[in-house]
PDB file of N, CA and C in Angstrom:
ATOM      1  N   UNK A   1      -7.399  -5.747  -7.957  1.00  0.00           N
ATOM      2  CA  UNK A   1      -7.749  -4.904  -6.828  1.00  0.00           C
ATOM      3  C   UNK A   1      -6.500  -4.389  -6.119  1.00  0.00           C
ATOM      4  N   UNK A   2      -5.709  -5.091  -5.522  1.00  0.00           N
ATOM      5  CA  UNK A   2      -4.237  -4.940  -5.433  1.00  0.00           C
ATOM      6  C   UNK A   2      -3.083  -4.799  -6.532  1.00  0.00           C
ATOM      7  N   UNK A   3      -2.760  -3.448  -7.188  1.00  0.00           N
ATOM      8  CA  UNK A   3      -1.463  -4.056  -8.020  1.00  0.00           C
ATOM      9  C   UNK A   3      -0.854  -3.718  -7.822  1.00  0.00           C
ATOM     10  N   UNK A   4       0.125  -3.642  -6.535  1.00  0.00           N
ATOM     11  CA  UNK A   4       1.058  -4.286  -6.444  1.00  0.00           C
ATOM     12  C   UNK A   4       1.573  -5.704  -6.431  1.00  0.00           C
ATOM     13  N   UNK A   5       0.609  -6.671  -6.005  1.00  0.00           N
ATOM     14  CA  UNK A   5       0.354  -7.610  -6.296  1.00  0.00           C
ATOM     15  C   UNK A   5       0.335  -8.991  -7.116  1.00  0.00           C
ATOM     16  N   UNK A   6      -0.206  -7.635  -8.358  1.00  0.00           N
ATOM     17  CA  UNK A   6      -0.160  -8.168  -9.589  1.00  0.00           C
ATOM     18  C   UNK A   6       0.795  -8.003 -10.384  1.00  0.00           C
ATOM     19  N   UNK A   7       1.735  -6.204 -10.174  1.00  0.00           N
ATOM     20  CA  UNK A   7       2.894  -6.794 -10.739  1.00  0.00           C
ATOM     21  C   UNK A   7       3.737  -7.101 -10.150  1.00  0.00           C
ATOM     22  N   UNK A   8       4.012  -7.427  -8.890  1.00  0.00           N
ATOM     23  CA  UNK A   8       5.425  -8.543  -8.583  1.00  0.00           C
ATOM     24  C   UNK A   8       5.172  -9.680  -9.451  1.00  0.00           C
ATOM     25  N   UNK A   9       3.517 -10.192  -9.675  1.00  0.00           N
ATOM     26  CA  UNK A   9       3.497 -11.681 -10.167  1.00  0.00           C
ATOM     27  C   UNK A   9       3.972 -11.395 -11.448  1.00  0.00           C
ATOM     28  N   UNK A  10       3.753 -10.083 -11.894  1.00  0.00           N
ATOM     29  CA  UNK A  10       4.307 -10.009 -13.754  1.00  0.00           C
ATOM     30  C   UNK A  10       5.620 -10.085 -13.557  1.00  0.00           C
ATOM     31  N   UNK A  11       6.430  -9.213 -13.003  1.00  0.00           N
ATOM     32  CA  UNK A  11       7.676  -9.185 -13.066  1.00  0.00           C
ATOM     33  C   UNK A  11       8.476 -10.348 -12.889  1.00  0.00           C
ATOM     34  N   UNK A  12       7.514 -11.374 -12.022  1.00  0.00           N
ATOM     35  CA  UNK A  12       8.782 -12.561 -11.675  1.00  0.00           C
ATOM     36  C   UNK A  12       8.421 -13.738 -12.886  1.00  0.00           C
ATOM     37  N   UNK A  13       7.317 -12.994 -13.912  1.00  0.00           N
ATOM     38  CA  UNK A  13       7.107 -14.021 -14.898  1.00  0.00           C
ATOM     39  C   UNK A  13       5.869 -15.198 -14.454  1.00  0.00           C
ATOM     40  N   UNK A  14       5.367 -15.110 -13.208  1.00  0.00           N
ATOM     41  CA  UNK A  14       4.184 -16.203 -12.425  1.00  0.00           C
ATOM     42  C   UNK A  14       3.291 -15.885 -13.175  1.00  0.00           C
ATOM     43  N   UNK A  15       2.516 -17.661 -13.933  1.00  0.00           N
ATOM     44  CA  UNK A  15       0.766 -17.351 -13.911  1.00  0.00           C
ATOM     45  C   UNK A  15       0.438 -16.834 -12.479  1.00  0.00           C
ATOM     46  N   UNK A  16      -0.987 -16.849 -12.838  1.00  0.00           N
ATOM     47  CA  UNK A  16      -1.854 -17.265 -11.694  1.00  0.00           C
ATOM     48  C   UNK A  16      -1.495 -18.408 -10.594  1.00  0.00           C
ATOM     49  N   UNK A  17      -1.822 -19.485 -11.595  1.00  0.00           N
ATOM     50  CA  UNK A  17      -2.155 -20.628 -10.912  1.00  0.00           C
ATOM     51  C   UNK A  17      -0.524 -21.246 -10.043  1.00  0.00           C
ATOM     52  N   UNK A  18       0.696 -20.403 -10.801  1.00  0.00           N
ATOM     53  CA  UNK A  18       1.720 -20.450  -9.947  1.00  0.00           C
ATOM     54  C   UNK A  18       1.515 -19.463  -8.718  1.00  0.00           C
ATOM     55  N   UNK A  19       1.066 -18.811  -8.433  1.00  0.00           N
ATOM     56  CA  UNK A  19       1.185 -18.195  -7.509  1.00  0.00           C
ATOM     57  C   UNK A  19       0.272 -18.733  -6.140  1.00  0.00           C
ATOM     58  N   UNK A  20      -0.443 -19.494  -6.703  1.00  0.00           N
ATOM     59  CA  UNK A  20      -1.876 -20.028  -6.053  1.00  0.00           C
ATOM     60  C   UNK A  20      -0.992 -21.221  -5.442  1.00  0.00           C
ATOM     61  N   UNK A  21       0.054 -22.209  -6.259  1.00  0.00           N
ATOM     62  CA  UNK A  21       0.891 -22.881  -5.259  1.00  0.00           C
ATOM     63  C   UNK A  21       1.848 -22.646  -4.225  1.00  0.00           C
ATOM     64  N   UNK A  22       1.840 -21.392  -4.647  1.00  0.00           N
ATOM     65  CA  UNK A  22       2.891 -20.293  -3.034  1.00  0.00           C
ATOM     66  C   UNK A  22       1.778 -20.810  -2.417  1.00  0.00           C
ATOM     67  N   UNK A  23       0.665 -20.464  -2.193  1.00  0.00           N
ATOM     68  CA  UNK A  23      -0.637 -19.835  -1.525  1.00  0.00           C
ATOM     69  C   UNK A  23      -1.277 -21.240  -0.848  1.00  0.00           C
ATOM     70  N   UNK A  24      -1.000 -22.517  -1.706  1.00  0.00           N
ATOM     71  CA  UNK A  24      -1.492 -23.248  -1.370  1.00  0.00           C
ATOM     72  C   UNK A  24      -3.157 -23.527  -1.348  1.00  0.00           C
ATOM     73  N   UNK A  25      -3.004 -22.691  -2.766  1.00  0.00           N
ATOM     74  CA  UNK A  25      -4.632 -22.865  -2.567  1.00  0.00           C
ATOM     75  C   UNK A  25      -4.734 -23.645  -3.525  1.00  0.00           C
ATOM     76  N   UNK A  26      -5.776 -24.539  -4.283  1.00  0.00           N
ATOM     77  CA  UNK A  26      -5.754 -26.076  -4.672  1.00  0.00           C
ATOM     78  C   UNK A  26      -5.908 -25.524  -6.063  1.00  0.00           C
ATOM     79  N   UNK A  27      -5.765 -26.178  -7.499  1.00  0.00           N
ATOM     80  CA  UNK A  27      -5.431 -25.643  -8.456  1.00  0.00           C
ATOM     81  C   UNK A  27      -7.101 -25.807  -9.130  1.00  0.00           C
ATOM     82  N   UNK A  28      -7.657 -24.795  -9.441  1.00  0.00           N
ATOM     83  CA  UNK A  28      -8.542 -25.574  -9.453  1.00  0.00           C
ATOM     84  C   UNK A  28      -9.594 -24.385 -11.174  1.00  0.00           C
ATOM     85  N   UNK A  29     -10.676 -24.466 -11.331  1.00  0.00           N
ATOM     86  CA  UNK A  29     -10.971 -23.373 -12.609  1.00  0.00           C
ATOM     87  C   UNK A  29     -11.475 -22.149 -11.978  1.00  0.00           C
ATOM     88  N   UNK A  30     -11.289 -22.003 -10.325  1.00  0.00           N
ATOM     89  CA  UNK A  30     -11.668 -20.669  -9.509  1.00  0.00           C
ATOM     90  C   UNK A  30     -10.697 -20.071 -10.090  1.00  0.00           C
ATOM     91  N   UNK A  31      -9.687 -19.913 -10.396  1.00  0.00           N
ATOM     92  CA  UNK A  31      -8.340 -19.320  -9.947  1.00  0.00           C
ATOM     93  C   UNK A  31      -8.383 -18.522 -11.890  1.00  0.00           C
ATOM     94  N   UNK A  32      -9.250 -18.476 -12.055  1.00  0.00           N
ATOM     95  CA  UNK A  32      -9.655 -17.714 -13.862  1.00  0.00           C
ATOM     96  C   UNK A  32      -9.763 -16.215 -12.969  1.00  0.00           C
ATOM     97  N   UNK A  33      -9.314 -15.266 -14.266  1.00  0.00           N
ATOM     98  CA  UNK A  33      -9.206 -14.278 -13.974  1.00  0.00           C
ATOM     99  C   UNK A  33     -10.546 -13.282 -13.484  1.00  0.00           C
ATOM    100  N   UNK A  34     -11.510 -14.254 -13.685  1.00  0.00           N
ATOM    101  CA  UNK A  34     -12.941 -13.661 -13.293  1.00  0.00           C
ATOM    102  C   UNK A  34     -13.180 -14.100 -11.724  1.00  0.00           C
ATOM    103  N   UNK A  35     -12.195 -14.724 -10.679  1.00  0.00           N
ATOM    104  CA  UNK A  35     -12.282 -15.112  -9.839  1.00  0.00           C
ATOM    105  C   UNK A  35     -11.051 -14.810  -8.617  1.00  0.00           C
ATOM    106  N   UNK A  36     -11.337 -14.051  -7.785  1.00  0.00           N
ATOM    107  CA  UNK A  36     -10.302 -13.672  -6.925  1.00  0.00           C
ATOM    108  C   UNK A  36     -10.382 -14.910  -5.555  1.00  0.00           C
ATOM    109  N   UNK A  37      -9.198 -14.945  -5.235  1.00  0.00           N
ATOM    110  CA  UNK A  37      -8.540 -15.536  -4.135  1.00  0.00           C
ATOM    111  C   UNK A  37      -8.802 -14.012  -2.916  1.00  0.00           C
ATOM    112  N   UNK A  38      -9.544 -15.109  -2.322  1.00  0.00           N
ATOM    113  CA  UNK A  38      -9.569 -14.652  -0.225  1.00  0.00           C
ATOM    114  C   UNK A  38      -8.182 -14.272   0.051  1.00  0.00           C
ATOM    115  N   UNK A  39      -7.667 -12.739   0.006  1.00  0.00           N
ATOM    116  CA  UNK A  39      -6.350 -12.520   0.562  1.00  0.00           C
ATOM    117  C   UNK A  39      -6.536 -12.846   2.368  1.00  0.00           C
ATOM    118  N   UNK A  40      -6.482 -13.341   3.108  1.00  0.00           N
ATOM    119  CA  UNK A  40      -6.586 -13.690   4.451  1.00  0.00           C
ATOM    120  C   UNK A  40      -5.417 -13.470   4.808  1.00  0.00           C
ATOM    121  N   UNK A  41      -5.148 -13.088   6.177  1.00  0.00           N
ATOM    122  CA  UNK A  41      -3.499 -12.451   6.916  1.00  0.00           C
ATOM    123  C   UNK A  41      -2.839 -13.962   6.620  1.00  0.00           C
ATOM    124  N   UNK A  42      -3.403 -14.895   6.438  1.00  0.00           N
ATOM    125  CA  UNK A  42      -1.781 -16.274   6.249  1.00  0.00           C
ATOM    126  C   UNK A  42      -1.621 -15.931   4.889  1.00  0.00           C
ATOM    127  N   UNK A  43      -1.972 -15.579   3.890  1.00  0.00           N
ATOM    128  CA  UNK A  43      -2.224 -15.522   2.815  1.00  0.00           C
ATOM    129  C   UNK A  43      -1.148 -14.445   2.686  1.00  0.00           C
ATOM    130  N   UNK A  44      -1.402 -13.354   2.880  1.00  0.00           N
ATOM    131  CA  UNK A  44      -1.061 -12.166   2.787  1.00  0.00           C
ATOM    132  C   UNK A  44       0.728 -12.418   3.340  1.00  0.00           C
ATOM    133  N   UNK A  45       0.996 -12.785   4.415  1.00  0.00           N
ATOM    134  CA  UNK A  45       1.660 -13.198   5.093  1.00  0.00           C
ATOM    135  C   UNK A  45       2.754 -14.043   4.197  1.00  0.00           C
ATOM    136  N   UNK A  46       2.031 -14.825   3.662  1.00  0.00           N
ATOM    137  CA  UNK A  46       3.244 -15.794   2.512  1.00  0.00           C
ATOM    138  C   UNK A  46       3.743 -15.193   1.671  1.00  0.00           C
ATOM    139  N   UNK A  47       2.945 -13.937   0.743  1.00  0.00           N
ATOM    140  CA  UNK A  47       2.451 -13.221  -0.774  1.00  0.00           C
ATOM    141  C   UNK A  47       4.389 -12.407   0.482  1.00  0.00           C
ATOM    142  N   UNK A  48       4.141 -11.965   1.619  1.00  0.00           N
ATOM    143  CA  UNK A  48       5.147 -11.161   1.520  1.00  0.00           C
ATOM    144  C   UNK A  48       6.460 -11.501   1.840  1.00  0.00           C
ATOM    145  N   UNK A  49       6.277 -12.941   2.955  1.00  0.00           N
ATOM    146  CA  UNK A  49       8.131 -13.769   2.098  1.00  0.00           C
ATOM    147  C   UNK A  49       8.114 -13.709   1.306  1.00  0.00           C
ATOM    148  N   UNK A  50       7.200 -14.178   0.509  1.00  0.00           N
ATOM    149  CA  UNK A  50       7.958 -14.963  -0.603  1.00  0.00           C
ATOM    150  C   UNK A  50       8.425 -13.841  -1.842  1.00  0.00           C
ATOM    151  N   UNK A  51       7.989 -12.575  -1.622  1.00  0.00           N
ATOM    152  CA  UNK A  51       8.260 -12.016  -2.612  1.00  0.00           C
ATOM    153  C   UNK A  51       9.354 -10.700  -1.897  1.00  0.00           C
ATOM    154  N   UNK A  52       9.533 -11.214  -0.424  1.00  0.00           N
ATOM    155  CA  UNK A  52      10.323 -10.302   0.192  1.00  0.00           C
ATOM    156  C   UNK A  52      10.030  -8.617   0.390  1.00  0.00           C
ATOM    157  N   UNK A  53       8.768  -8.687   0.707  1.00  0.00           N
ATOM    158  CA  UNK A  53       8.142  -7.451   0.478  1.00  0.00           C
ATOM    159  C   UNK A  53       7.258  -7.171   1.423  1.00  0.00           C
ATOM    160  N   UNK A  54       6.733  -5.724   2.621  1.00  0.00           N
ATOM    161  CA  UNK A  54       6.120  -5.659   3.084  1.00  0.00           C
ATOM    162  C   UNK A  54       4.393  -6.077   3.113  1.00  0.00           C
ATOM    163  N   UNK A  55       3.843  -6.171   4.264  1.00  0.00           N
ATOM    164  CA  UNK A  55       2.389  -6.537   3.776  1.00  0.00           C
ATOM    165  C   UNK A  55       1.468  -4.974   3.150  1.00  0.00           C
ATOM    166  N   UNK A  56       1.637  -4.087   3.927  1.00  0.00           N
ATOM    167  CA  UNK A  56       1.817  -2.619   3.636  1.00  0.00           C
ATOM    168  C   UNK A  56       2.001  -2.523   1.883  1.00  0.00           C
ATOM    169  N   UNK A  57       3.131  -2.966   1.709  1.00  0.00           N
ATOM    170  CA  UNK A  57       3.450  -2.739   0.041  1.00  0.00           C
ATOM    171  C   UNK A  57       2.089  -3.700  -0.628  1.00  0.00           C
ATOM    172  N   UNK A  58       2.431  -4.679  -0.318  1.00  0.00           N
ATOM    173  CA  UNK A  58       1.040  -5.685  -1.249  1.00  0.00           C
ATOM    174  C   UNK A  58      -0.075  -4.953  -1.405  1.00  0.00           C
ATOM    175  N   UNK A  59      -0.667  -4.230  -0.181  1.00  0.00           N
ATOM    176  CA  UNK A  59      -1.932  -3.673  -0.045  1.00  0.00           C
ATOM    177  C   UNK A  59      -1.755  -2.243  -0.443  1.00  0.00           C
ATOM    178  N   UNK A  60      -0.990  -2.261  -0.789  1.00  0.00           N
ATOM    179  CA  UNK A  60      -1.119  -0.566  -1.655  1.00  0.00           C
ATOM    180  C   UNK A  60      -0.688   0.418  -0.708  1.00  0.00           C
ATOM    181  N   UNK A  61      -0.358   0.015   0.242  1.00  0.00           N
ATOM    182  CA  UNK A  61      -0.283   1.618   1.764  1.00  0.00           C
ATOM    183  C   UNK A  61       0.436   2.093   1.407  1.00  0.00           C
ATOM    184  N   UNK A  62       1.396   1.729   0.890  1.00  0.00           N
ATOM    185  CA  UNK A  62       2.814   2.176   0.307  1.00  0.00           C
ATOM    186  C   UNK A  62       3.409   1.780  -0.906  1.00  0.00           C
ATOM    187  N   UNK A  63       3.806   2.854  -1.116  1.00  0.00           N
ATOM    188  CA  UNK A  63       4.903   2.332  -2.701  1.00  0.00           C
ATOM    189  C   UNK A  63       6.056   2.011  -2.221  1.00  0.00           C
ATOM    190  N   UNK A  64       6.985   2.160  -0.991  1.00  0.00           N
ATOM    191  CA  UNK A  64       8.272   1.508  -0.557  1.00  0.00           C
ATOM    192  C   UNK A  64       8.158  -0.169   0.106  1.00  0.00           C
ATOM    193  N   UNK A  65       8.817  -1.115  -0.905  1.00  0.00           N
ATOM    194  CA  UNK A  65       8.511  -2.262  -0.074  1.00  0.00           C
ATOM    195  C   UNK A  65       9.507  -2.573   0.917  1.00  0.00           C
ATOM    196  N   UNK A  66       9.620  -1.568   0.986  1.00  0.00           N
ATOM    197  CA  UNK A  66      10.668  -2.266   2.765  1.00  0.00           C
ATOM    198  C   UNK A  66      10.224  -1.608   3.965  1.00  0.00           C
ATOM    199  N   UNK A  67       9.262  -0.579   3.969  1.00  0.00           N
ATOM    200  CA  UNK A  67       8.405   0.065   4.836  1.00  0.00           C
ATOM    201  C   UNK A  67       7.450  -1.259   5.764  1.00  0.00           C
ATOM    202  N   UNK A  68       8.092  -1.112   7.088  1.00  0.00           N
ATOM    203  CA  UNK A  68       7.064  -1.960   8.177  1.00  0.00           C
ATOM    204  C   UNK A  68       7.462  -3.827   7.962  1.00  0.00           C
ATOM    205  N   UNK A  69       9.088  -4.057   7.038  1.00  0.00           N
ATOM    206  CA  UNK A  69       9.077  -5.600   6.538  1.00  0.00           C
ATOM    207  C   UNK A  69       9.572  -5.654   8.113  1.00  0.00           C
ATOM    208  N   UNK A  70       9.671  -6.914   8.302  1.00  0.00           N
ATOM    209  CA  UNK A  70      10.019  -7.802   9.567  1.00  0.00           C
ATOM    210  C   UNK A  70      11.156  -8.461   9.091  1.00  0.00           C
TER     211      UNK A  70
END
């Protein structure tokens, strides 16, 4: 639904289920590709330290990820 999203996770080489331990969400057989993760603002919020990237960029508003970073 988001790819930008999806490819920071390609590019840095992350499964899923690595990314789900950024996220802190519990490892579990939700996390199959037939099953999306609740982006929620803490959520969203981590996805953009950690990948050093606006929340704006994650969500597609923009193709510049340094547009609106903190």
């Amino acid at each position: 639904e988001y790819p930008n999203i999806r490819s920071l996770r390609e590019d840095h080489d992350f499964r899923q289920c690595d990314l789900a331990s950024v996220l802190t969400y519990p490892r579990t057989p939700t996390l199959s590709m037939k099953t999306r993760i609740e982006l929620t603002a803490e959520r969203l919020v981590k996805l953009a330290d950690f990948y050093n990237v606006s929340i704006d960029y994650l969500l597609g508003r923009t193709d510049n990820p340094e547009v609106n970073r903190n």
